[in-house]
PDB file of N, CA and C in Angstrom:
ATOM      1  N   UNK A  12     -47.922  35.067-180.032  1.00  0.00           N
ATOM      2  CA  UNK A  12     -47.557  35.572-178.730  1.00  0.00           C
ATOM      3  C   UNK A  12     -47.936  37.051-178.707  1.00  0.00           C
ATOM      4  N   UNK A  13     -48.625  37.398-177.829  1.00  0.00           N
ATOM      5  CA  UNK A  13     -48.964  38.996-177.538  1.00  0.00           C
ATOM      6  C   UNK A  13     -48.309  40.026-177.589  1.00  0.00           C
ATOM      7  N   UNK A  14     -48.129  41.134-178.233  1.00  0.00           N
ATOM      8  CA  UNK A  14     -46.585  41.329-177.992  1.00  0.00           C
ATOM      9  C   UNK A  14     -46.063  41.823-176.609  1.00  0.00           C
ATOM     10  N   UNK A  15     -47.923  42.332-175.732  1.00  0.00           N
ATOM     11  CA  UNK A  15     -46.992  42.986-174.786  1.00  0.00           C
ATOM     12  C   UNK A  15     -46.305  42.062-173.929  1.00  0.00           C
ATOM     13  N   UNK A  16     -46.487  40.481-174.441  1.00  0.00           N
ATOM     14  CA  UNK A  16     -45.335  39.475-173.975  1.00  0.00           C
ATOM     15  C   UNK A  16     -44.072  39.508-174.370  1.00  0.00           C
ATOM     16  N   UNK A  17     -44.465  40.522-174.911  1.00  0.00           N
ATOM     17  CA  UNK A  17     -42.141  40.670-175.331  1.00  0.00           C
ATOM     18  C   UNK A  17     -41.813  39.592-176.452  1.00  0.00           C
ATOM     19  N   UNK A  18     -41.022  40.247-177.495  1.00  0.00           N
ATOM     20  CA  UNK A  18     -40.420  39.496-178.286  1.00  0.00           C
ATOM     21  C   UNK A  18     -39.577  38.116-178.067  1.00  0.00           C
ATOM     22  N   UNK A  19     -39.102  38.211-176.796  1.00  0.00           N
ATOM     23  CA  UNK A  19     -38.068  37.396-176.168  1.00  0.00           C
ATOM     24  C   UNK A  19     -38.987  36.286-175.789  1.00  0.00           C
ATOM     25  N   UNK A  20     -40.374  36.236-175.576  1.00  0.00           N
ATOM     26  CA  UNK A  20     -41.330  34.990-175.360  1.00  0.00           C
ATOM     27  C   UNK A  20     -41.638  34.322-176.592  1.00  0.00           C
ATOM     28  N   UNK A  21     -41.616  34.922-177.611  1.00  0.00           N
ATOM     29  CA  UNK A  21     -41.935  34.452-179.230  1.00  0.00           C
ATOM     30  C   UNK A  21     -40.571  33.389-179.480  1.00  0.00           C
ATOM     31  N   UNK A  22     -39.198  34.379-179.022  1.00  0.00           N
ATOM     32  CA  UNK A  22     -38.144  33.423-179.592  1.00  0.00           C
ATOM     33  C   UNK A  22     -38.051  32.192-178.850  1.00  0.00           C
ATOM     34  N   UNK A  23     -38.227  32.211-177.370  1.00  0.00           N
ATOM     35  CA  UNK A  23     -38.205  31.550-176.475  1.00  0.00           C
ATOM     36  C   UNK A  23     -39.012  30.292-177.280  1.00  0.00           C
ATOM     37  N   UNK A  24     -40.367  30.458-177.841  1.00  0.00           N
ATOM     38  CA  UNK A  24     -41.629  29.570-177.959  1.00  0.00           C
ATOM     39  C   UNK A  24     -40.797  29.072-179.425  1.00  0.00           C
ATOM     40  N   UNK A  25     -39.901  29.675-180.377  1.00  0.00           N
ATOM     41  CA  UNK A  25     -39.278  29.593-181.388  1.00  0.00           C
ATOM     42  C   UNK A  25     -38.638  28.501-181.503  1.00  0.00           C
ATOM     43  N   UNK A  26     -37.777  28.412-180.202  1.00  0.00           N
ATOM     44  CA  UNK A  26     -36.252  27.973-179.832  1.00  0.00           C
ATOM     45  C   UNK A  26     -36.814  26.459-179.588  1.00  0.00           C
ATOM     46  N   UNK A  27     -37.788  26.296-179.230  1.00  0.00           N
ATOM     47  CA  UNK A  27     -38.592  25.185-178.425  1.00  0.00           C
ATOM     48  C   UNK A  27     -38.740  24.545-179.479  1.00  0.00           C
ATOM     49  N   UNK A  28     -39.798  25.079-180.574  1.00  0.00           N
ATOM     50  CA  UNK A  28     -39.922  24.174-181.804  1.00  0.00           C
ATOM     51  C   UNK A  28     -39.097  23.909-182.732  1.00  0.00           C
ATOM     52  N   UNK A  29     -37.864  24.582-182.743  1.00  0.00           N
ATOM     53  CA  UNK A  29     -36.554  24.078-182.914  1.00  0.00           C
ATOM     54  C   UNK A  29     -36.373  22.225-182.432  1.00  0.00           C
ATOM     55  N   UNK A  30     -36.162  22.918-181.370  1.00  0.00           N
ATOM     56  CA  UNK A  30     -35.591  21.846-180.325  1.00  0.00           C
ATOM     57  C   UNK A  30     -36.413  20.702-180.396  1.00  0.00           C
ATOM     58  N   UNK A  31     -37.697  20.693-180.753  1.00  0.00           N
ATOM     59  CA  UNK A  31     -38.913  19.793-181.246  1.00  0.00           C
ATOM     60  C   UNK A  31     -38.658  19.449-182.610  1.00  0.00           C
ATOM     61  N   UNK A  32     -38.060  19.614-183.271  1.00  0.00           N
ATOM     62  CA  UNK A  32     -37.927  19.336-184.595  1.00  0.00           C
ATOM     63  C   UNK A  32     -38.179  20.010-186.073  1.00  0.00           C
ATOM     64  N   UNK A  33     -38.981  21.191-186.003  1.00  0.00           N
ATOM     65  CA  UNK A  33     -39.754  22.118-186.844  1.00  0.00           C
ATOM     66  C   UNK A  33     -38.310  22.592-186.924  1.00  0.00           C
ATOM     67  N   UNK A  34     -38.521  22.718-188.860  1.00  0.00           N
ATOM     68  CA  UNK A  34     -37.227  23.553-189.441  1.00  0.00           C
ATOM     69  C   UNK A  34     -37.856  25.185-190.025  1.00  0.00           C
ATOM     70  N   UNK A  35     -37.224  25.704-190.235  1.00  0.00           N
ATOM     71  CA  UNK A  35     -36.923  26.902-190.861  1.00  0.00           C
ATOM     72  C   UNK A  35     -38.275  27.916-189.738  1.00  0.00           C
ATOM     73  N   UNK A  36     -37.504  27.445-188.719  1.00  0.00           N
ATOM     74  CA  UNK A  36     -38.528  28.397-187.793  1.00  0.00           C
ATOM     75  C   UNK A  36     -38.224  29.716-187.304  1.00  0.00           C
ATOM     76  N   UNK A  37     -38.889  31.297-187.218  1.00  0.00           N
ATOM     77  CA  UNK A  37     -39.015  32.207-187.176  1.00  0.00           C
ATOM     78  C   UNK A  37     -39.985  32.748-186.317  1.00  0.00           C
ATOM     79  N   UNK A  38     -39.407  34.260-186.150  1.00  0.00           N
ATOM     80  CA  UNK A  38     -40.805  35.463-185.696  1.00  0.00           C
ATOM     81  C   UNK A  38     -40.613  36.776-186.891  1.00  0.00           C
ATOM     82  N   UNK A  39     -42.202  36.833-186.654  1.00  0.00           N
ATOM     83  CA  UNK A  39     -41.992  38.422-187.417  1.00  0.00           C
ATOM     84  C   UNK A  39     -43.512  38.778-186.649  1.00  0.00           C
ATOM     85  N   UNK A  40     -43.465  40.374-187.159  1.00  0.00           N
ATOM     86  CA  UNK A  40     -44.222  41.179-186.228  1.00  0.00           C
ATOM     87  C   UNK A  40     -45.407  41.617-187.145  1.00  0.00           C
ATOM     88  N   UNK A  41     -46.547  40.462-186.328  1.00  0.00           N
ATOM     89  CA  UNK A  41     -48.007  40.452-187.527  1.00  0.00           C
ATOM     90  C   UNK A  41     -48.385  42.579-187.727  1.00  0.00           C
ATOM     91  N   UNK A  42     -47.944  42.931-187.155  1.00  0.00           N
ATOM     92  CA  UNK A  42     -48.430  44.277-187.441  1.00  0.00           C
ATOM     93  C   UNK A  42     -47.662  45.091-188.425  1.00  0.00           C
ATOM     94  N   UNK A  43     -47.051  44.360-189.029  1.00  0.00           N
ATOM     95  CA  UNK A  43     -46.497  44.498-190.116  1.00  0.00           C
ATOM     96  C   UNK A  43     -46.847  44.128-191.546  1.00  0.00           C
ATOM     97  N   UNK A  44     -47.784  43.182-191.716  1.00  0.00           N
ATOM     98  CA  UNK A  44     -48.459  42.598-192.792  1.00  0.00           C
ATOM     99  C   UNK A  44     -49.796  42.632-192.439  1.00  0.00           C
ATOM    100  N   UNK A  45     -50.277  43.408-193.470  1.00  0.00           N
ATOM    101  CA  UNK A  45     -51.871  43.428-192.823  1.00  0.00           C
ATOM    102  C   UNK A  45     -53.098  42.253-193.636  1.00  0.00           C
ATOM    103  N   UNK A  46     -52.691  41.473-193.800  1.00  0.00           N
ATOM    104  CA  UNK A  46     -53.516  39.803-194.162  1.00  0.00           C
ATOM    105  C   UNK A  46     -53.303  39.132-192.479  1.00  0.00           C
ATOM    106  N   UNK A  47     -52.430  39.721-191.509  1.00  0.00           N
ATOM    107  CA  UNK A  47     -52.340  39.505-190.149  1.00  0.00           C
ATOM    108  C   UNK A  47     -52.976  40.424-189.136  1.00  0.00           C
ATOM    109  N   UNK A  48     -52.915  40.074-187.937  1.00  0.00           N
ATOM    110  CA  UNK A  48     -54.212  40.057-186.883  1.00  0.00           C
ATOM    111  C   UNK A  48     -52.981  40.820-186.493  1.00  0.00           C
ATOM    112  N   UNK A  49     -53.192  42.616-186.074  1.00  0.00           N
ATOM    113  CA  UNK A  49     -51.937  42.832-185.462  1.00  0.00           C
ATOM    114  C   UNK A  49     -51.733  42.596-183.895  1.00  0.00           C
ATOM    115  N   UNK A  50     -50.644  43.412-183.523  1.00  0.00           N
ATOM    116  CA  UNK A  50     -50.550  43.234-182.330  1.00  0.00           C
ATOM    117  C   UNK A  50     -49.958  41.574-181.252  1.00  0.00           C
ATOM    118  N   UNK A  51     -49.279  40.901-182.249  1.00  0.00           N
ATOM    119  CA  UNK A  51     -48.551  39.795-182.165  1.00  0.00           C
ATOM    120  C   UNK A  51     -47.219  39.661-182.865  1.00  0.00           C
ATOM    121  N   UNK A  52     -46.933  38.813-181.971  1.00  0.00           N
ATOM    122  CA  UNK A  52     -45.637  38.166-182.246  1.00  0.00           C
ATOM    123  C   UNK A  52     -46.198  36.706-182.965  1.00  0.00           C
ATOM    124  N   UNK A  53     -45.746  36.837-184.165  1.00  0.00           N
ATOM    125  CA  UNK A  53     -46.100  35.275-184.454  1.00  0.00           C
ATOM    126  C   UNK A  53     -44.890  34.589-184.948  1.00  0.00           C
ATOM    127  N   UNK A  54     -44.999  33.439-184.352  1.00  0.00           N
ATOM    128  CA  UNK A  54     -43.546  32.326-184.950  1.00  0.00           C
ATOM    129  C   UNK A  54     -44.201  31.671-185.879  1.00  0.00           C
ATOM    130  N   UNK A  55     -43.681  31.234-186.540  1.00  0.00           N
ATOM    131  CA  UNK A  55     -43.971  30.076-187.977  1.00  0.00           C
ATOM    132  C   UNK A  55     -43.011  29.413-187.906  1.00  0.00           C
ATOM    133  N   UNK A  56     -43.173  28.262-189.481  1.00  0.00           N
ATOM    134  CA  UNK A  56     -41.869  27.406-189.250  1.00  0.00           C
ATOM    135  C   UNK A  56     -42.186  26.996-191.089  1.00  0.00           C
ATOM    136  N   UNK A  57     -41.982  27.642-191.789  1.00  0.00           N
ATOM    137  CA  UNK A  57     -41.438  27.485-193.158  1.00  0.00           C
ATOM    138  C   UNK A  57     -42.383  29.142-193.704  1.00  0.00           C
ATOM    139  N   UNK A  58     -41.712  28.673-195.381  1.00  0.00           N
ATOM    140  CA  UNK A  58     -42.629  29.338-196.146  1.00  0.00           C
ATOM    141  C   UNK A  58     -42.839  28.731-197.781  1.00  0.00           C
ATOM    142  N   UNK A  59     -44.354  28.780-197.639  1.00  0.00           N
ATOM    143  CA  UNK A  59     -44.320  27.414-198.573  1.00  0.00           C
ATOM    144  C   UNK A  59     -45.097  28.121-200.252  1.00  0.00           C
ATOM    145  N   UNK A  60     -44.955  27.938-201.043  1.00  0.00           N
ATOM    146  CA  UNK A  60     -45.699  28.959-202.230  1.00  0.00           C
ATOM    147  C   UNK A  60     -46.841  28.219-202.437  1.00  0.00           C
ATOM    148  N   UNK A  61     -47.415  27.245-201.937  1.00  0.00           N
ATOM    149  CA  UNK A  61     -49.194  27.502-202.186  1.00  0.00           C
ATOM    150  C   UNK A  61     -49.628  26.832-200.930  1.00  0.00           C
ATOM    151  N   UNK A  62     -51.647  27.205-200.164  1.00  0.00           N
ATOM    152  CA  UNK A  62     -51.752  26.397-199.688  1.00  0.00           C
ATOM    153  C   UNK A  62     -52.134  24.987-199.590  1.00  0.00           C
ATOM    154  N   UNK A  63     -51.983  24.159-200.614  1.00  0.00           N
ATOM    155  CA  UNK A  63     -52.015  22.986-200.477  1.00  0.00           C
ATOM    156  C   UNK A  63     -50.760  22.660-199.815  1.00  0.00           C
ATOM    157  N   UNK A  64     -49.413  22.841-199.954  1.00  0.00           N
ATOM    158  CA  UNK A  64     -48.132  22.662-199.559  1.00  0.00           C
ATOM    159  C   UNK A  64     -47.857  22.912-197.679  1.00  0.00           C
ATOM    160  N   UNK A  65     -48.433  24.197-197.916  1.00  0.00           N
ATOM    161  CA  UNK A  65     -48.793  24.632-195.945  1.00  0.00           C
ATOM    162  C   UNK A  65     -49.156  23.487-195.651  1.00  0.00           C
ATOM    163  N   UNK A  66     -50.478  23.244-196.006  1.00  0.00           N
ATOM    164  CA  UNK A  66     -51.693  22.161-195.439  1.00  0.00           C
ATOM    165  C   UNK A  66     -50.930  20.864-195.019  1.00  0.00           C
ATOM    166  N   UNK A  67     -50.238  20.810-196.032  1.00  0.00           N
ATOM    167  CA  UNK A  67     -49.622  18.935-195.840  1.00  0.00           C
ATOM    168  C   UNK A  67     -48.102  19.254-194.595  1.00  0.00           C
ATOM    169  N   UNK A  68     -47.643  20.854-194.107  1.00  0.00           N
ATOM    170  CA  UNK A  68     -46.876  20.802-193.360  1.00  0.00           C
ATOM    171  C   UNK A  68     -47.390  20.761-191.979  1.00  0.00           C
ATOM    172  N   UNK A  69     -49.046  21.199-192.131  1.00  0.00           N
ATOM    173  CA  UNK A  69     -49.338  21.796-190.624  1.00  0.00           C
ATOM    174  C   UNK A  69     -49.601  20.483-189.840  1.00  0.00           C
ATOM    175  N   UNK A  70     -49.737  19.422-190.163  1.00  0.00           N
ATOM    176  CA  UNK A  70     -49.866  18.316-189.062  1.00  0.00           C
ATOM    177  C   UNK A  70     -48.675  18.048-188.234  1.00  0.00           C
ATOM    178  N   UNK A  71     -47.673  18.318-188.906  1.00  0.00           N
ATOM    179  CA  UNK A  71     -46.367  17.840-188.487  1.00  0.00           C
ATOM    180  C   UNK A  71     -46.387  19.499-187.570  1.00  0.00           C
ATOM    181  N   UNK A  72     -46.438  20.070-187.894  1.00  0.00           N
ATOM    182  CA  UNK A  72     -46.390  21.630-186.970  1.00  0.00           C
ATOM    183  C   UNK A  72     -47.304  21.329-185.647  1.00  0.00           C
ATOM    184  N   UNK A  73     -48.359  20.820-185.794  1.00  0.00           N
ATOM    185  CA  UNK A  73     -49.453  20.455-184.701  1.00  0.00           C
ATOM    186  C   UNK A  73     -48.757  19.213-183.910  1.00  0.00           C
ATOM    187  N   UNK A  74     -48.252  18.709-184.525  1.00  0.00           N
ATOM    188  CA  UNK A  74     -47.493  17.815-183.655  1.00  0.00           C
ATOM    189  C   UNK A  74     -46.394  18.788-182.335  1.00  0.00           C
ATOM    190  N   UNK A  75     -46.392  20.115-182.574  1.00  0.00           N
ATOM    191  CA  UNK A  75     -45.470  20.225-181.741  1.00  0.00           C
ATOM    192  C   UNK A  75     -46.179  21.445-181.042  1.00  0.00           C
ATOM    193  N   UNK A  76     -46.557  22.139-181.500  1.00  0.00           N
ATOM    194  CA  UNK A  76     -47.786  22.962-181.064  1.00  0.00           C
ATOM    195  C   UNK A  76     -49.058  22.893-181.471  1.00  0.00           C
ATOM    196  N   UNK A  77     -50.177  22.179-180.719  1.00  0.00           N
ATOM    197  CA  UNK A  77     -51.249  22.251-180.693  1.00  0.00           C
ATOM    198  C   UNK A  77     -52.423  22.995-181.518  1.00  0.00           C
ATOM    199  N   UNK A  78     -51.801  24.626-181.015  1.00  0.00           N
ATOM    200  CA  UNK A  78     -52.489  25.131-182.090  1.00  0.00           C
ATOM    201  C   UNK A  78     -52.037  25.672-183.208  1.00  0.00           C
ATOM    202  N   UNK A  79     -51.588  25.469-183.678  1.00  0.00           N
ATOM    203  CA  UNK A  79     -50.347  25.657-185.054  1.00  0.00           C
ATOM    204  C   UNK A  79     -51.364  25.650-186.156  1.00  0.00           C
ATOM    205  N   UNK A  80     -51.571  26.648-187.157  1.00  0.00           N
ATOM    206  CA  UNK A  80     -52.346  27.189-188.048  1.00  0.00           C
ATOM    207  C   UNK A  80     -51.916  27.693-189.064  1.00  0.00           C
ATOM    208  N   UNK A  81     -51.919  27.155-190.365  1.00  0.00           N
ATOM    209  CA  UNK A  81     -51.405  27.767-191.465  1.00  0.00           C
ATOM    210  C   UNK A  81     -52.317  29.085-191.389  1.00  0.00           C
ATOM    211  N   UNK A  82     -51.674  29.999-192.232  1.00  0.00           N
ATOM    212  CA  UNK A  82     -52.075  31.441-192.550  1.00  0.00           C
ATOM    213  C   UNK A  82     -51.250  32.013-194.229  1.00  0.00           C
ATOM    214  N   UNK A  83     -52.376  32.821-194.978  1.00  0.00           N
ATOM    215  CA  UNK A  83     -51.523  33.386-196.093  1.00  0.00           C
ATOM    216  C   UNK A  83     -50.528  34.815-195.306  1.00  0.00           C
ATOM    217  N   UNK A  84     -49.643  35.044-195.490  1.00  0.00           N
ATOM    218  CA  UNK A  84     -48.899  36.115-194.897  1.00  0.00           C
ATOM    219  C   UNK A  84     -48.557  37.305-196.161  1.00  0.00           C
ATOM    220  N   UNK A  85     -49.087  37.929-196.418  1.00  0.00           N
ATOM    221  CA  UNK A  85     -49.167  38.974-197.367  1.00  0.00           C
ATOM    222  C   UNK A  85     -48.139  40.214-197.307  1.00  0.00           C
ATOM    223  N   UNK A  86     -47.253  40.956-197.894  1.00  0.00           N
ATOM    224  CA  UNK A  86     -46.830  42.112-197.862  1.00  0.00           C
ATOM    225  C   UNK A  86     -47.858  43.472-197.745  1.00  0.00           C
TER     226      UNK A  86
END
């Protein structure tokens, strides 16, 4: 989510994939980790320690958003 869409559209889009079924779902602010594209709000929905593990979550994530994309998220 863009941020100049406001944080409150990220949780909003959050709350949804909740409500869809996706657990351990979140926002944090990609301009904060720079392995991220800044200038977003991005929601996720776990955190997994390798990507083979992502990989086998993101279908079930695409099931609820379309474009739902694993990413490494770096400090």
């Amino acid at each position: 989510v863009p941020k100049v869409d406001g944080r409150d559209a990220a949780v909003a889009r959050a709350e949804q994939a909740r409500r869809r079924g996706l657990r351990d779902v979140g926002v944090l602010d990609s301009s904060r980790y720079p392995s991220l594209h800044p200038g977003y709000w991005v929601v996720y929905s776990g955190v997994y320690p390798s990507e083979p593990e992502a990989a086998s979550r993101l279908r079930e994530a695409k099931g609820v958003q379309r474009g739902a994309r694993s990413a490494r998220v770096s400090p």
